[in-house]
Coordinates of C-alpha atoms in Angstrom, one line a residue:
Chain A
X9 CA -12.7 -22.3 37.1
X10 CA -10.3 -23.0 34.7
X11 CA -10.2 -20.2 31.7
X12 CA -11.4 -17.3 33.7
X13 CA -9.3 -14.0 33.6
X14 CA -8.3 -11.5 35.9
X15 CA -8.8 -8.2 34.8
X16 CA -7.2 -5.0 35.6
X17 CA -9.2 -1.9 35.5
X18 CA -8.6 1.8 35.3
X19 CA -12.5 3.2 36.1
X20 CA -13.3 7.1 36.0
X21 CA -14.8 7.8 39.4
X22 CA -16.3 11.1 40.3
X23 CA -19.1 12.3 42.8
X24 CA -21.0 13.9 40.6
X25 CA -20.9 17.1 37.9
X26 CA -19.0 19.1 40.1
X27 CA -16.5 17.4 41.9
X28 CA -13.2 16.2 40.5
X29 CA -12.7 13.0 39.0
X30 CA -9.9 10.3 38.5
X31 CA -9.1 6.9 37.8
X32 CA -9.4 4.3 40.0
X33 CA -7.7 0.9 39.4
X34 CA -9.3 -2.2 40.4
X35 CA -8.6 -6.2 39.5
X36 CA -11.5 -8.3 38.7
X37 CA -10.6 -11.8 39.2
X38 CA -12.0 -15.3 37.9
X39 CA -14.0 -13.4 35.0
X40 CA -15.7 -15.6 32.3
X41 CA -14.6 -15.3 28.9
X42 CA -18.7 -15.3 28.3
X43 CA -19.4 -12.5 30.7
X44 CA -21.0 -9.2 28.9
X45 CA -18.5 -6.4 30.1
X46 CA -21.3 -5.0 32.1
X47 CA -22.1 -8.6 33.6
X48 CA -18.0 -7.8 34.6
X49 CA -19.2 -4.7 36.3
X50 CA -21.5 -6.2 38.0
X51 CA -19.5 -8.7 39.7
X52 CA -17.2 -5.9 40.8
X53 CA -19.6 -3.8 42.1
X54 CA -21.5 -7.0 44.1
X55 CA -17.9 -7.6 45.4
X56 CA -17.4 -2.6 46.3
X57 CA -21.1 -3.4 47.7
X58 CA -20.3 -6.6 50.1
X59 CA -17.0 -5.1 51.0
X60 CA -18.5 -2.0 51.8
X61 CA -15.4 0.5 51.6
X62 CA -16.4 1.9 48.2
X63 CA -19.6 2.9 46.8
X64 CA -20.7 0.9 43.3
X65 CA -19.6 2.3 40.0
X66 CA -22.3 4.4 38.4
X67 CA -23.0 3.4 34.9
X68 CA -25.9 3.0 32.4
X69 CA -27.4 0.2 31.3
X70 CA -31.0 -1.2 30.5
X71 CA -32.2 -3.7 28.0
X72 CA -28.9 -5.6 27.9
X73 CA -29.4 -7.0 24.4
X74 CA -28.1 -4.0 22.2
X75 CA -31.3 -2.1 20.7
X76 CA -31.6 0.5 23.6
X77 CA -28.2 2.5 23.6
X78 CA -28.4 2.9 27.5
X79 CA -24.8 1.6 27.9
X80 CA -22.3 4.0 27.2
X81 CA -18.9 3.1 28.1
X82 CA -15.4 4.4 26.7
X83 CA -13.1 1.7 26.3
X84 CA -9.5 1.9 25.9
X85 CA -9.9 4.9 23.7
X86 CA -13.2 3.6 22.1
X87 CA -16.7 4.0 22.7
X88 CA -18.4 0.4 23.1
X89 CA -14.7 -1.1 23.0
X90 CA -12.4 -2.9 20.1
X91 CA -15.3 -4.4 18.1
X92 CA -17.5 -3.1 15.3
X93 CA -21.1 -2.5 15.0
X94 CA -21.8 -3.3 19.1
X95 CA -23.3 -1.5 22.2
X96 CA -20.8 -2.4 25.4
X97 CA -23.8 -5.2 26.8
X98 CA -23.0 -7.0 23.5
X99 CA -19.0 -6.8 23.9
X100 CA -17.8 -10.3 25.7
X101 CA -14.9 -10.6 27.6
X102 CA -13.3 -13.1 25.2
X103 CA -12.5 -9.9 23.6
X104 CA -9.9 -9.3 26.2
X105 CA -6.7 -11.4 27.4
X106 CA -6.0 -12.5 30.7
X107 CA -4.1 -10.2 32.7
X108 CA -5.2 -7.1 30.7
X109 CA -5.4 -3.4 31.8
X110 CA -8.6 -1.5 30.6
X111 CA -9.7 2.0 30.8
X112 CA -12.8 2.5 31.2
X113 CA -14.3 6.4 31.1
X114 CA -17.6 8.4 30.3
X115 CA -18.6 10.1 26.9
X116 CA -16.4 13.1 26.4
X117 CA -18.5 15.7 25.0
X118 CA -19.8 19.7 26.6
X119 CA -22.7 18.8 26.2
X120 CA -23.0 15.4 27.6
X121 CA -22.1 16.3 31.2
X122 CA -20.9 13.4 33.7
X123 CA -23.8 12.6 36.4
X124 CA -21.5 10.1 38.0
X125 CA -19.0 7.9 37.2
X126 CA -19.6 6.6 34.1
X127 CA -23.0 8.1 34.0
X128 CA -23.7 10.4 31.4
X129 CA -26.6 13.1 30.6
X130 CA -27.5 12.8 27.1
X131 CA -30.6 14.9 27.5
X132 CA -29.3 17.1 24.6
X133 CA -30.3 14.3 22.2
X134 CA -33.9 14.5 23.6
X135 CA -34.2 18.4 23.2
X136 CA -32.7 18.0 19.5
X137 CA -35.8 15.2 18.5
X138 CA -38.2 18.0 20.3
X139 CA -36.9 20.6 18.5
X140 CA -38.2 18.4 15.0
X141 CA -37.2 15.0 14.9
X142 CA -41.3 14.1 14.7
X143 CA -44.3 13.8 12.4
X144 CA -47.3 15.8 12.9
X145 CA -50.1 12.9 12.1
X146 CA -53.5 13.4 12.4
X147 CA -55.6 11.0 14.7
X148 CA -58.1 8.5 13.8
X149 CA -58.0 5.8 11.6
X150 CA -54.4 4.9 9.6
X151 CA -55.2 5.1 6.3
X152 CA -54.3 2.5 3.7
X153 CA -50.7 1.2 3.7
X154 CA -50.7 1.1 -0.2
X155 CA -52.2 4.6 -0.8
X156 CA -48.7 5.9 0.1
X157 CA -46.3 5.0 -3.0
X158 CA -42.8 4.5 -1.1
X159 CA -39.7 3.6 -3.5
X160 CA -38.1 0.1 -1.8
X161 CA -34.9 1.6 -2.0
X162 CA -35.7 4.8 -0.5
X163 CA -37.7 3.2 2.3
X164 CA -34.7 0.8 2.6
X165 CA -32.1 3.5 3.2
X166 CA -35.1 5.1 5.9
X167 CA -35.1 2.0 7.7
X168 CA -31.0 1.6 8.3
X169 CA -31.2 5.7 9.5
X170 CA -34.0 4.4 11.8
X171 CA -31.5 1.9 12.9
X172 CA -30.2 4.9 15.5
X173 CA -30.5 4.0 18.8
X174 CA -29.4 7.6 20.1
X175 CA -26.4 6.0 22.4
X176 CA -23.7 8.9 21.5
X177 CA -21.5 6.3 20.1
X178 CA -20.7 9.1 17.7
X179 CA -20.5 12.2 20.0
X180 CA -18.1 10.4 21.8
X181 CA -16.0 8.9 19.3
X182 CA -15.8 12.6 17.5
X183 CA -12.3 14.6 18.1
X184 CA -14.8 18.1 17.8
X185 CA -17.4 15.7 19.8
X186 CA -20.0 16.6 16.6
X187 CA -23.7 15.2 17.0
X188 CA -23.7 14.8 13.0
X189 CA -24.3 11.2 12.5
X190 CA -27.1 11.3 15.0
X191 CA -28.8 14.4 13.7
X192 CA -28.3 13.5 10.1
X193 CA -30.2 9.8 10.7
X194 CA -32.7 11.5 12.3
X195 CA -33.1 13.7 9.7
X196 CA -32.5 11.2 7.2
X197 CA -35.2 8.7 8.2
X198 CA -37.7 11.2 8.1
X199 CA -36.7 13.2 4.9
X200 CA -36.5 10.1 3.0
X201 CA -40.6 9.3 3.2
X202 CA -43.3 11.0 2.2
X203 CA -44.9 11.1 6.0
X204 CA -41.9 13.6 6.5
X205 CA -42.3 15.9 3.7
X206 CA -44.7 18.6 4.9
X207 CA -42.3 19.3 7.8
X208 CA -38.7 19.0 6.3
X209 CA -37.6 22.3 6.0
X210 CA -38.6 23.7 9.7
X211 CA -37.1 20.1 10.9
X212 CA -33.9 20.1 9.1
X213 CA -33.3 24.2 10.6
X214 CA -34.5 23.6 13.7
X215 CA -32.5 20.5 14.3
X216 CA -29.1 22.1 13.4
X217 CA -29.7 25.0 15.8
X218 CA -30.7 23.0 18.6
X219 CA -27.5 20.5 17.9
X220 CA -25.5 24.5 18.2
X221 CA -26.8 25.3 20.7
X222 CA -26.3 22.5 22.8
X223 CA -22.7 23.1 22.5
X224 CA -21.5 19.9 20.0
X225 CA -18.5 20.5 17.5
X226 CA -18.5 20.8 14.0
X227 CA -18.4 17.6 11.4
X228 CA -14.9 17.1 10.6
X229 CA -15.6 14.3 8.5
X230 CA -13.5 12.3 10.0
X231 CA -15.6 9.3 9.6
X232 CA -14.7 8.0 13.3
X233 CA -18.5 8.4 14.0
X234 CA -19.8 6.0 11.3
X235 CA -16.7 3.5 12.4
X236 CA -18.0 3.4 16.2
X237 CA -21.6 3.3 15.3
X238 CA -23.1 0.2 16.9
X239 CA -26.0 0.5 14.1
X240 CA -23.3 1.0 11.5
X241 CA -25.4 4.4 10.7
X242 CA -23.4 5.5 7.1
X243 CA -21.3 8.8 6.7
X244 CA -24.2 9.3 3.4
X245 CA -26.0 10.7 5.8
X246 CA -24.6 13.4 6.8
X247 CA -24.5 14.3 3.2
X248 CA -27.5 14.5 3.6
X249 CA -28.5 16.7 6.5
X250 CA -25.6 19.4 4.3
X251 CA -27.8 19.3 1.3
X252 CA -31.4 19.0 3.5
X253 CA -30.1 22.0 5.4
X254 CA -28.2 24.3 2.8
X255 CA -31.8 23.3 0.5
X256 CA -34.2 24.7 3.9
X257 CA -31.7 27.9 4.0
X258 CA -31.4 28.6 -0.1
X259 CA -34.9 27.2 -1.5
X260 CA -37.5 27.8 1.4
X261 CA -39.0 31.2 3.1
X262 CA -37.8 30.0 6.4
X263 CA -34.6 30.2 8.0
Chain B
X24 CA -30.4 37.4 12.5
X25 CA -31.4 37.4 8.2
X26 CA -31.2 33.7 6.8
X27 CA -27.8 34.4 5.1
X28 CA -26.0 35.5 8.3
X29 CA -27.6 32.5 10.3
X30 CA -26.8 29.7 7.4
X31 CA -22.9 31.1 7.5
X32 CA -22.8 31.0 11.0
X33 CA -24.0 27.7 11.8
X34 CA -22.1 25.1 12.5
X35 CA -23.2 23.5 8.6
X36 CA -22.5 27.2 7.6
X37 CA -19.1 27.7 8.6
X38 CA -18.2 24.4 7.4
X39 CA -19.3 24.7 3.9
X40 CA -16.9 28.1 3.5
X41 CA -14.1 26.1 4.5
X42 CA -15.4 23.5 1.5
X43 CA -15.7 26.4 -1.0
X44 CA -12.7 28.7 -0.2
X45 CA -10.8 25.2 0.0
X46 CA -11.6 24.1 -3.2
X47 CA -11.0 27.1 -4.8
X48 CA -7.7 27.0 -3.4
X49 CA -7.1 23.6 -5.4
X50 CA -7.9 25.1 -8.4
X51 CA -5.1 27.5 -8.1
X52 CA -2.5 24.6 -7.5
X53 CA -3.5 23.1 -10.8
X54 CA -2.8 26.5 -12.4
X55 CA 0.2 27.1 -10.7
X56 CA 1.7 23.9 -11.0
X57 CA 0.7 24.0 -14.6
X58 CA 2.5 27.6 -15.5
X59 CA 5.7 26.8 -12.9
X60 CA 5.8 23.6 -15.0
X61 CA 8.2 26.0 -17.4
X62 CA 11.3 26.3 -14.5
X63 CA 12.0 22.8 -16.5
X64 CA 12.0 24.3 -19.8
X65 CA 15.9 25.0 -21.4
X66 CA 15.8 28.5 -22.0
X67 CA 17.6 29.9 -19.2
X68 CA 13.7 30.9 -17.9
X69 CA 12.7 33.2 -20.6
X70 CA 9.4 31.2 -21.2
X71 CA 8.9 31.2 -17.3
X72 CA 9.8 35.2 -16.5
X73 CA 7.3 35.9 -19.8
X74 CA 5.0 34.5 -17.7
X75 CA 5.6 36.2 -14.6
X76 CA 5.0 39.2 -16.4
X77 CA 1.9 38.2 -17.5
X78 CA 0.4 37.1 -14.4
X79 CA 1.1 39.7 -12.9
X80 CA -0.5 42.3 -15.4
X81 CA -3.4 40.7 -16.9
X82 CA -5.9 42.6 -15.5
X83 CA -8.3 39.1 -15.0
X84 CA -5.5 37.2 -13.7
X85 CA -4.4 40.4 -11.3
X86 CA -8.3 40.4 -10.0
X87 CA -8.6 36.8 -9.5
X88 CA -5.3 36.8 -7.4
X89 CA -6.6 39.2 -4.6
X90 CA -9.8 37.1 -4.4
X91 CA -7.0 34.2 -4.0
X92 CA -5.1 35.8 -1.7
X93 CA -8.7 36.9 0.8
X94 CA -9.6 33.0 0.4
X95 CA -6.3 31.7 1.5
X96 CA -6.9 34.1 4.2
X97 CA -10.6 33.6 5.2
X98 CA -9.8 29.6 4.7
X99 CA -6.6 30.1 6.9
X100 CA -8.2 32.0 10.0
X101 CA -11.9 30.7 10.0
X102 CA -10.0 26.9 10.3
X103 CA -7.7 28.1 13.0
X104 CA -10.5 29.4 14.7
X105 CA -12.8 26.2 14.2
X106 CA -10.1 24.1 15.5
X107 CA -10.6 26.3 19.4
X108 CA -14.6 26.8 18.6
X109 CA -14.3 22.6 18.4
X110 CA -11.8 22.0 21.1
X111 CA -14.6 23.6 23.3
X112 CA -16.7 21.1 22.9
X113 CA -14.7 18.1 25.0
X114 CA -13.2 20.4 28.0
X115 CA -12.6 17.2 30.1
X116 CA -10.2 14.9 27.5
X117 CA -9.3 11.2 27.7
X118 CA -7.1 9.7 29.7
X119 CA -7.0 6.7 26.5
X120 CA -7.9 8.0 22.9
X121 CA -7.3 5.6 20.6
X122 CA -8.2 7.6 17.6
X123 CA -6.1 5.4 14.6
X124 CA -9.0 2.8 15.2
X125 CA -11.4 4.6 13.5
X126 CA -10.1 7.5 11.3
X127 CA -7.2 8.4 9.7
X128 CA -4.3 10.4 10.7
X129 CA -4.3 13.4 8.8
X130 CA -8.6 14.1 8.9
X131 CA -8.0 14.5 12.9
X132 CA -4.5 17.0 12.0
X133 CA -6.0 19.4 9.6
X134 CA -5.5 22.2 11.8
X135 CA -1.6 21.3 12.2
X136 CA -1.5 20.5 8.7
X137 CA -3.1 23.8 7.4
X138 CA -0.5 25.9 9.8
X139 CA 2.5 24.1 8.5
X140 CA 1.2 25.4 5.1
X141 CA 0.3 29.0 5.9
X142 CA 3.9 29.1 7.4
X143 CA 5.4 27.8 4.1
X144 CA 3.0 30.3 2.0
X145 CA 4.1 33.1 4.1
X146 CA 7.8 32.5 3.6
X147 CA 6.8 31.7 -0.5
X148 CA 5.4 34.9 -0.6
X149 CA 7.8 36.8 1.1
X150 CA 10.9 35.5 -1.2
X151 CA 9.4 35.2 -4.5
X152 CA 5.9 37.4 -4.6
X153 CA 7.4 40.2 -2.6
X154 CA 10.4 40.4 -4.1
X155 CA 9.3 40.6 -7.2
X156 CA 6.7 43.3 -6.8
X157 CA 8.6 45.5 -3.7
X158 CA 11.7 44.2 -3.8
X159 CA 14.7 44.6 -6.2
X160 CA 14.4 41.9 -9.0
X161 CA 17.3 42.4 -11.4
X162 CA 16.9 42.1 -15.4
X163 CA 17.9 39.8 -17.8
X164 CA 18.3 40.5 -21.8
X165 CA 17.5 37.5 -23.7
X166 CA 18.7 37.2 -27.4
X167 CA 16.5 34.8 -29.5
X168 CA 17.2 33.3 -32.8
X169 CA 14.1 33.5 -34.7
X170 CA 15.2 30.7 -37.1
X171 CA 17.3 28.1 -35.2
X172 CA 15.6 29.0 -31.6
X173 CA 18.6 29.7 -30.5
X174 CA 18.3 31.9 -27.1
X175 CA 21.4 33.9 -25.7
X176 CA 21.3 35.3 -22.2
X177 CA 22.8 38.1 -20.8
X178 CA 22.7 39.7 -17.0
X179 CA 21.8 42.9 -16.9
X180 CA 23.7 45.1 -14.7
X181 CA 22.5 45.3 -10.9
X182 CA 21.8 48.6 -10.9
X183 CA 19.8 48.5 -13.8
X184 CA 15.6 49.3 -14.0
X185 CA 13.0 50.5 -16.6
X186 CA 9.4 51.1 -16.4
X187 CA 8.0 48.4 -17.3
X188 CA 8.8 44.5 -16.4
X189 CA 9.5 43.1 -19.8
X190 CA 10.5 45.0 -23.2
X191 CA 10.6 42.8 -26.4
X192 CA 12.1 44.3 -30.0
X193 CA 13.2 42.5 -33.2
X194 CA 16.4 43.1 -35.3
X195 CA 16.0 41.1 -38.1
X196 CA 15.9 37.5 -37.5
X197 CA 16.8 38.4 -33.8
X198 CA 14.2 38.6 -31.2
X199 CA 15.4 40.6 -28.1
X200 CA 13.9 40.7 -25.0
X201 CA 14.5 42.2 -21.4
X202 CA 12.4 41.0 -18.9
X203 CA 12.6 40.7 -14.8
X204 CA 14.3 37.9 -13.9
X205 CA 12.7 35.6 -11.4
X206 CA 13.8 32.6 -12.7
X207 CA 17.2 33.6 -11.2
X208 CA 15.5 34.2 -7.8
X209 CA 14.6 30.8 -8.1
X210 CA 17.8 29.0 -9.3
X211 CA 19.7 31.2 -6.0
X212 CA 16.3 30.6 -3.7
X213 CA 16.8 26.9 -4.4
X214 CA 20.4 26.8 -3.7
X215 CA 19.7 27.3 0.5
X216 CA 19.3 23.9 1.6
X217 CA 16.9 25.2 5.0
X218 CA 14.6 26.3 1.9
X219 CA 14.6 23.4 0.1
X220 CA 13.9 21.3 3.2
X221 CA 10.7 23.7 4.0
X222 CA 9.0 22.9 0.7
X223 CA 9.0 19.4 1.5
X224 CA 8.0 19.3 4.8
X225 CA 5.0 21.9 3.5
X226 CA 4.3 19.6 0.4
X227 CA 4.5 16.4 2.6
X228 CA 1.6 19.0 5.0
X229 CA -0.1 19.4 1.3
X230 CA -0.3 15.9 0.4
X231 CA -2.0 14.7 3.6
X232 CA -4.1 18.3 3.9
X233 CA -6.0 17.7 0.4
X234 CA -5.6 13.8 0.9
X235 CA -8.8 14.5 3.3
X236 CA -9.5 18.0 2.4
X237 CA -10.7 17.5 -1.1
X238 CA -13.6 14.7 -0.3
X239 CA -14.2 16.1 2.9
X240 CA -15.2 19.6 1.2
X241 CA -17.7 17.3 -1.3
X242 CA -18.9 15.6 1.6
X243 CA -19.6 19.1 3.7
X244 CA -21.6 20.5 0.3
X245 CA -24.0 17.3 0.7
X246 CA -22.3 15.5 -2.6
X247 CA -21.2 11.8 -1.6
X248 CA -23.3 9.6 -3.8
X249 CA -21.5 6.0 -5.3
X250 CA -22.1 7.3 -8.5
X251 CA -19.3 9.7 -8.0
X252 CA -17.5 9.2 -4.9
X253 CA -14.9 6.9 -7.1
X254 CA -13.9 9.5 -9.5
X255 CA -14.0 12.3 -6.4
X256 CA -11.3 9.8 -4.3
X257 CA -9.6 9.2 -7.5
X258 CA -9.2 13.4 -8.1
X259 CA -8.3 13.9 -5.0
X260 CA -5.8 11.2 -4.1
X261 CA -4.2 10.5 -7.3
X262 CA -4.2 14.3 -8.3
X263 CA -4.3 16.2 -5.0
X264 CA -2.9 14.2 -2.4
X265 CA 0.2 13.0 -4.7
X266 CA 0.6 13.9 -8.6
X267 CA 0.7 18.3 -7.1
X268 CA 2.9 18.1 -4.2
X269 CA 5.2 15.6 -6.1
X270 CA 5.2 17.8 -8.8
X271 CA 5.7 21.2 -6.5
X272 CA 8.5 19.2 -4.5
X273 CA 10.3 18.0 -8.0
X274 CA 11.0 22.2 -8.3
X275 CA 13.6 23.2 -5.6
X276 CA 14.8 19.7 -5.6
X277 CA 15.8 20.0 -9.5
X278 CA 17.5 23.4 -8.5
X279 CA 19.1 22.3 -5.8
X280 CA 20.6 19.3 -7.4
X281 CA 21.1 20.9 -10.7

C-alpha cells in the first residue's frame, strides 16, 4: 500500500518483576498512517504470535477510545508520546515518519512495579482512593438536585478534576515520579462540593500518607505532570491539595 | 507521631520548609543587594565599611543573621537530601527521557543549582565574613570635610588594631573616622580573576535557582490563584531571576575592571 511506514522499534522486554530487562528492537513494516499505536502493536505481536519464536509484548490496554487510562506506554521519553492532552490508543501513527526509531518503555516509578513488559501495577492508585478518595452517602432515595446550592464555577473546576482517569501519565512523566497531580484532582473534585465536606479533612490526611507510603516522590513543581496529562488536569490543583492538607494539619483536631 | 512532627515529615511537610526557609533566603538578597549597593559609592568605601560595622553589631541585625545562617543551612541539607529521598523513587531509569518537552531546565536541576550556590556561599563566607570577624582586617582613617564633603583616606599601618571596629571624632569642621576596612578586601578579592569567574557562574546558578524557586515555593504553600500569579512571575523573574544576580554580578566585575 502506498503511504504505509516501516517502523523501527526499541520495546522493553522483561519476564516479569524479577528478572532483568532490556530492549529489544523490532521493524514493523507496511504500517498505516491511521493505525492507533496500539493497533501497531497489534500487528507486531499477530506477526511474534504466527512466527512463533517470541512471545507477544505485554501491554495494557482496554477501552481504546481514551476515557479509561489502561494504556500506559512511554514514548520516546514521553508518556502517551509527542502529542498533548492524549492516552497512547488516541496517538496515530501519522504522528511518526517513515523509517523512524521509537522507544517504547513502562512507567518509571517504585511504586508502579513492571508485571511484564510494558505492563505496569498501578494498584497504588487504588489503595490511595481507599484510603479517602470517596463519599460516605446514605442509601435510599437521592434527594433533590436543587436543594444542594452548587456555585457553576466551582462545580465547573470539580468537573475538569473529575476529568482524571488515574492512567499515571503524571507519575511517569515526574523526574521524583510524584503522584501530585493525581492525588490533588482527586482531592480537588471532592473538596470543591458540598457532598465532600463532612469528610475533607480525614480525606485530604489520609490521602497524602497513603501517596508516602506507597513510595512516590515529592512535587517538584516542575509542571511536567500537568504538560503530559491526557485530561489536561491543571497544576491549580495541587495548590490545592498544599492548602487542603496544611488546613487538615493546622485548623482541624486530626492529624 | 504528634500532628506537628507528622505535617513536617510528610512529603507536603518537607516541602513547604524548603518554600519558607527559601523565601526567607530571598528576602536577605534584597537586603544585601540593597546595602552592598554602596561598593559603587566614591568615597573610597567609608559609607560601605560604616555599614559593615553596623551589621555586624546591631544587636537585631546580629540575631536575625544566625537565624539566616541555620536557614541557609536547614534549606541547603534538607534539599540535598530530598534530591536522594526522590531519586528513590524511579530505581529503574529511562533508556529515553525527553524531559525539555514538558518542563523547564532549571525546575528539573535545583539540586545542581542549589550546590553550585552553597559552594560559592562557602567560599563568600570564608573570604569576606571570616576574615572580617577571625581574620586580620586592617584599618583605615578616613578624614571628612564637614562642609565641602571632602573625604581623605589614609591606610592604617598593618600591624595596627583597637578594640572596637570603627572610632569616629570631630576636630572642627573635620570629621575623622577609623573604621575596619573591608571595602579593601573587596577591591584586592576582586582583583583574582578565578574569583571573579566563581560569582558568575554562582549568579548565573542564582538566576535560574529563584527563576523556579520563587513560584515554586508559592505554589508548595497552596497560593497559585490568577489573581496573583502575574505579579508572583513578575517578582520573581523580573526581580529574582535577573534584576539580583545582575546586580550581585555587576560587583566583582566593576572591581575587576576598575
Amino acid at each position: 500500500m502506498s503511504g504505509n511506514m516501516n517502523i523501527n522499534l526499541k520495546v522493553w522486554r522483561q519476564k516479569n518483576g524479577k528478572s532483568q530487562g532490556k530492549l529489544v528492537d523490532y521493524k514493523v513494516e507496511g504500517v498505516s498512517p491511521d493505525m492507533s499505536f496500539l493497533e501497531m502493536f497489534d500487528v507486531l505481536n499477530d506477526r511474534l504470535v504466527s512466527e512463533g519464536k517470541d512471545e507477544p509484548i505485554a501491554f495494557d490496554h482496554d477501552c481504546r477510545e481514551g476515557i479509561c487510562g489502561m494504556c500506559s506506554m512511554y514514548i520516546n521519553g514521553r508518556p502517551h508520546g509527542p502529542n498533548q492532552g492524549v492516552t497512547t490508543c488516541q496517538l496515530h501513527m501519522r504522528s511518526f515518519k517513515d523509517g523512524d526509531t521509537i522507544v517504547v518503555e513502562p512507567w518509571r516509578a517504585a511504586a508502579f512495579p513492571v508485571i511484564k513488559d510494558l505492563a505496569v501495577d498501578r494498584s497504588a492508585f487504588d489503595r490511595i482512593i481507599a484510603s479517602g478518595g470517596f463519599i460516605s452517602v446514605n442509601t435510599g432515595n437521592a434527594q433533590d438536585a436543587n436543594s444542594l446550592p452548587i456555585p457553576k464555577d466551582n462545580a465547573d473546576e470539580a468537573f475538569a478534576a473529575a476529568a482524571c482517569i488515574g492512567c499515571g501519565a503524571c507519575v511517569a512523566a515526574c523526574k521524583n515520579s510524584s503522584a501530585m497531580l493525581f492525588v490533588s484532582a482527586k482531592v480537588s473534585q471532592l473538596a470543591l462540593l458540598p457532598q465532600g465536606d463532612p469528610e475533607r479533612n480525614t480525606r485530604v490526611l489520609n490521602m497524602v500518607a497513603q501517596m508516602d507510603t506507597e513510595g512516590f516522590g515529592a512535587c517538584t513543581n516542575t509542571g511536567a505532570c500537568s504538560a503530559e496529562c491526557p485530561k489536561e488536569i491543571s497544576l491549580t490543583n495541587i495548590a490545592r491539595l498544599n492548602r487542603e492538607y496544611f488546613a487538615a494539619q493546622l485548623g482541624s483536631d486530626r492529624s | 507521631m504528634n500532628w506537628i512532627t507528622k505535617m513536617f515529615s510528610s512529603s507536603l511537610g518537607q516541602k513547604l520548609i524548603m518554600a519558607l526557609t527559601g523565601l526567607f533566603l530571598c528576602s536577605f538578597l534584597i537586603i544585601h543587594m540593597v546595602g552592598n549597593l554602596q561598593l559603587f559609592k566614591h568615597d573610597a568605601g567609608l559609607a560601605f565599611n560604616k555599614y559593615a560595622v553596623f551589621m555586624t553589631t546591631n544587636p537585631l541585625i546580629k540575631t536575625t543573621s544566625y537565624l539566616l545562617y541555620a536557614a541557609i543551612l536547614f534549606h541547603a541539607f534538607k534539599g540535598i537530601a530530598l534530591v536522594f529521598q526522590n531519586k528513590k523513587a524511579r530505581p529503574v531509569k529511562y533508556q529515553a527521557f525527553d524531559g525539555k518537552a514538558n518542563s523547564h531546565w532549571s525546575s528539573r536541576n535545583m539540586g545542581i543549582l542549589g550546590t553550585i550556590i552553597l559552594v560559592f556561599i562557602a567560599v563568600h563566607m570564608s573570604n569576606f565574613w571570616w576574615q572580617y570577624k577571625f581574620g586580620t582586617v586592617p584599618y583605615t582613617r578616613y578624614t571628612e570635610n564637614i562642609q565641602t564633603g571632602e573625604i581623605q583616606s589614609d591606610y592604617m599601618p598593618d600591624n595596627f588594631t583597637m578594640n572596637s571596629k570603627m572610632e569616629e571624632q570631630s576636630e572642627g569642621l573635620m570629621k575623622v573616622t577609623i573604621v575596619k576596612d573591608l571595602f579593601r578586601s573587596v577591591e584586592l578579592g576582586f582583583k583574582e580573576i578565578w574569583l571573579v569567574a566563581l560569582y558568575i557562574i554562582a549568579m548565573a546558578a542564582l538566576s535560574f535557582h529563584l527563576y523556579h524557586g520563587f513560584k515554586s515555593a508559592f505554589q508548595t504553600m497552596g497560593l497559585n490563584h490568577k489573581k496573583y500569579n502575574g505579579a508572583i512571575n513578575f517578582i520573581g523573574i523580573g526581580v529574582f531571576a535577573i534584576l539580583i544576580p545582575i546586580g550581585f554580578a555587576a560587583m566583582p566585575l566593576y572591581f575587576f575592571i576598575k
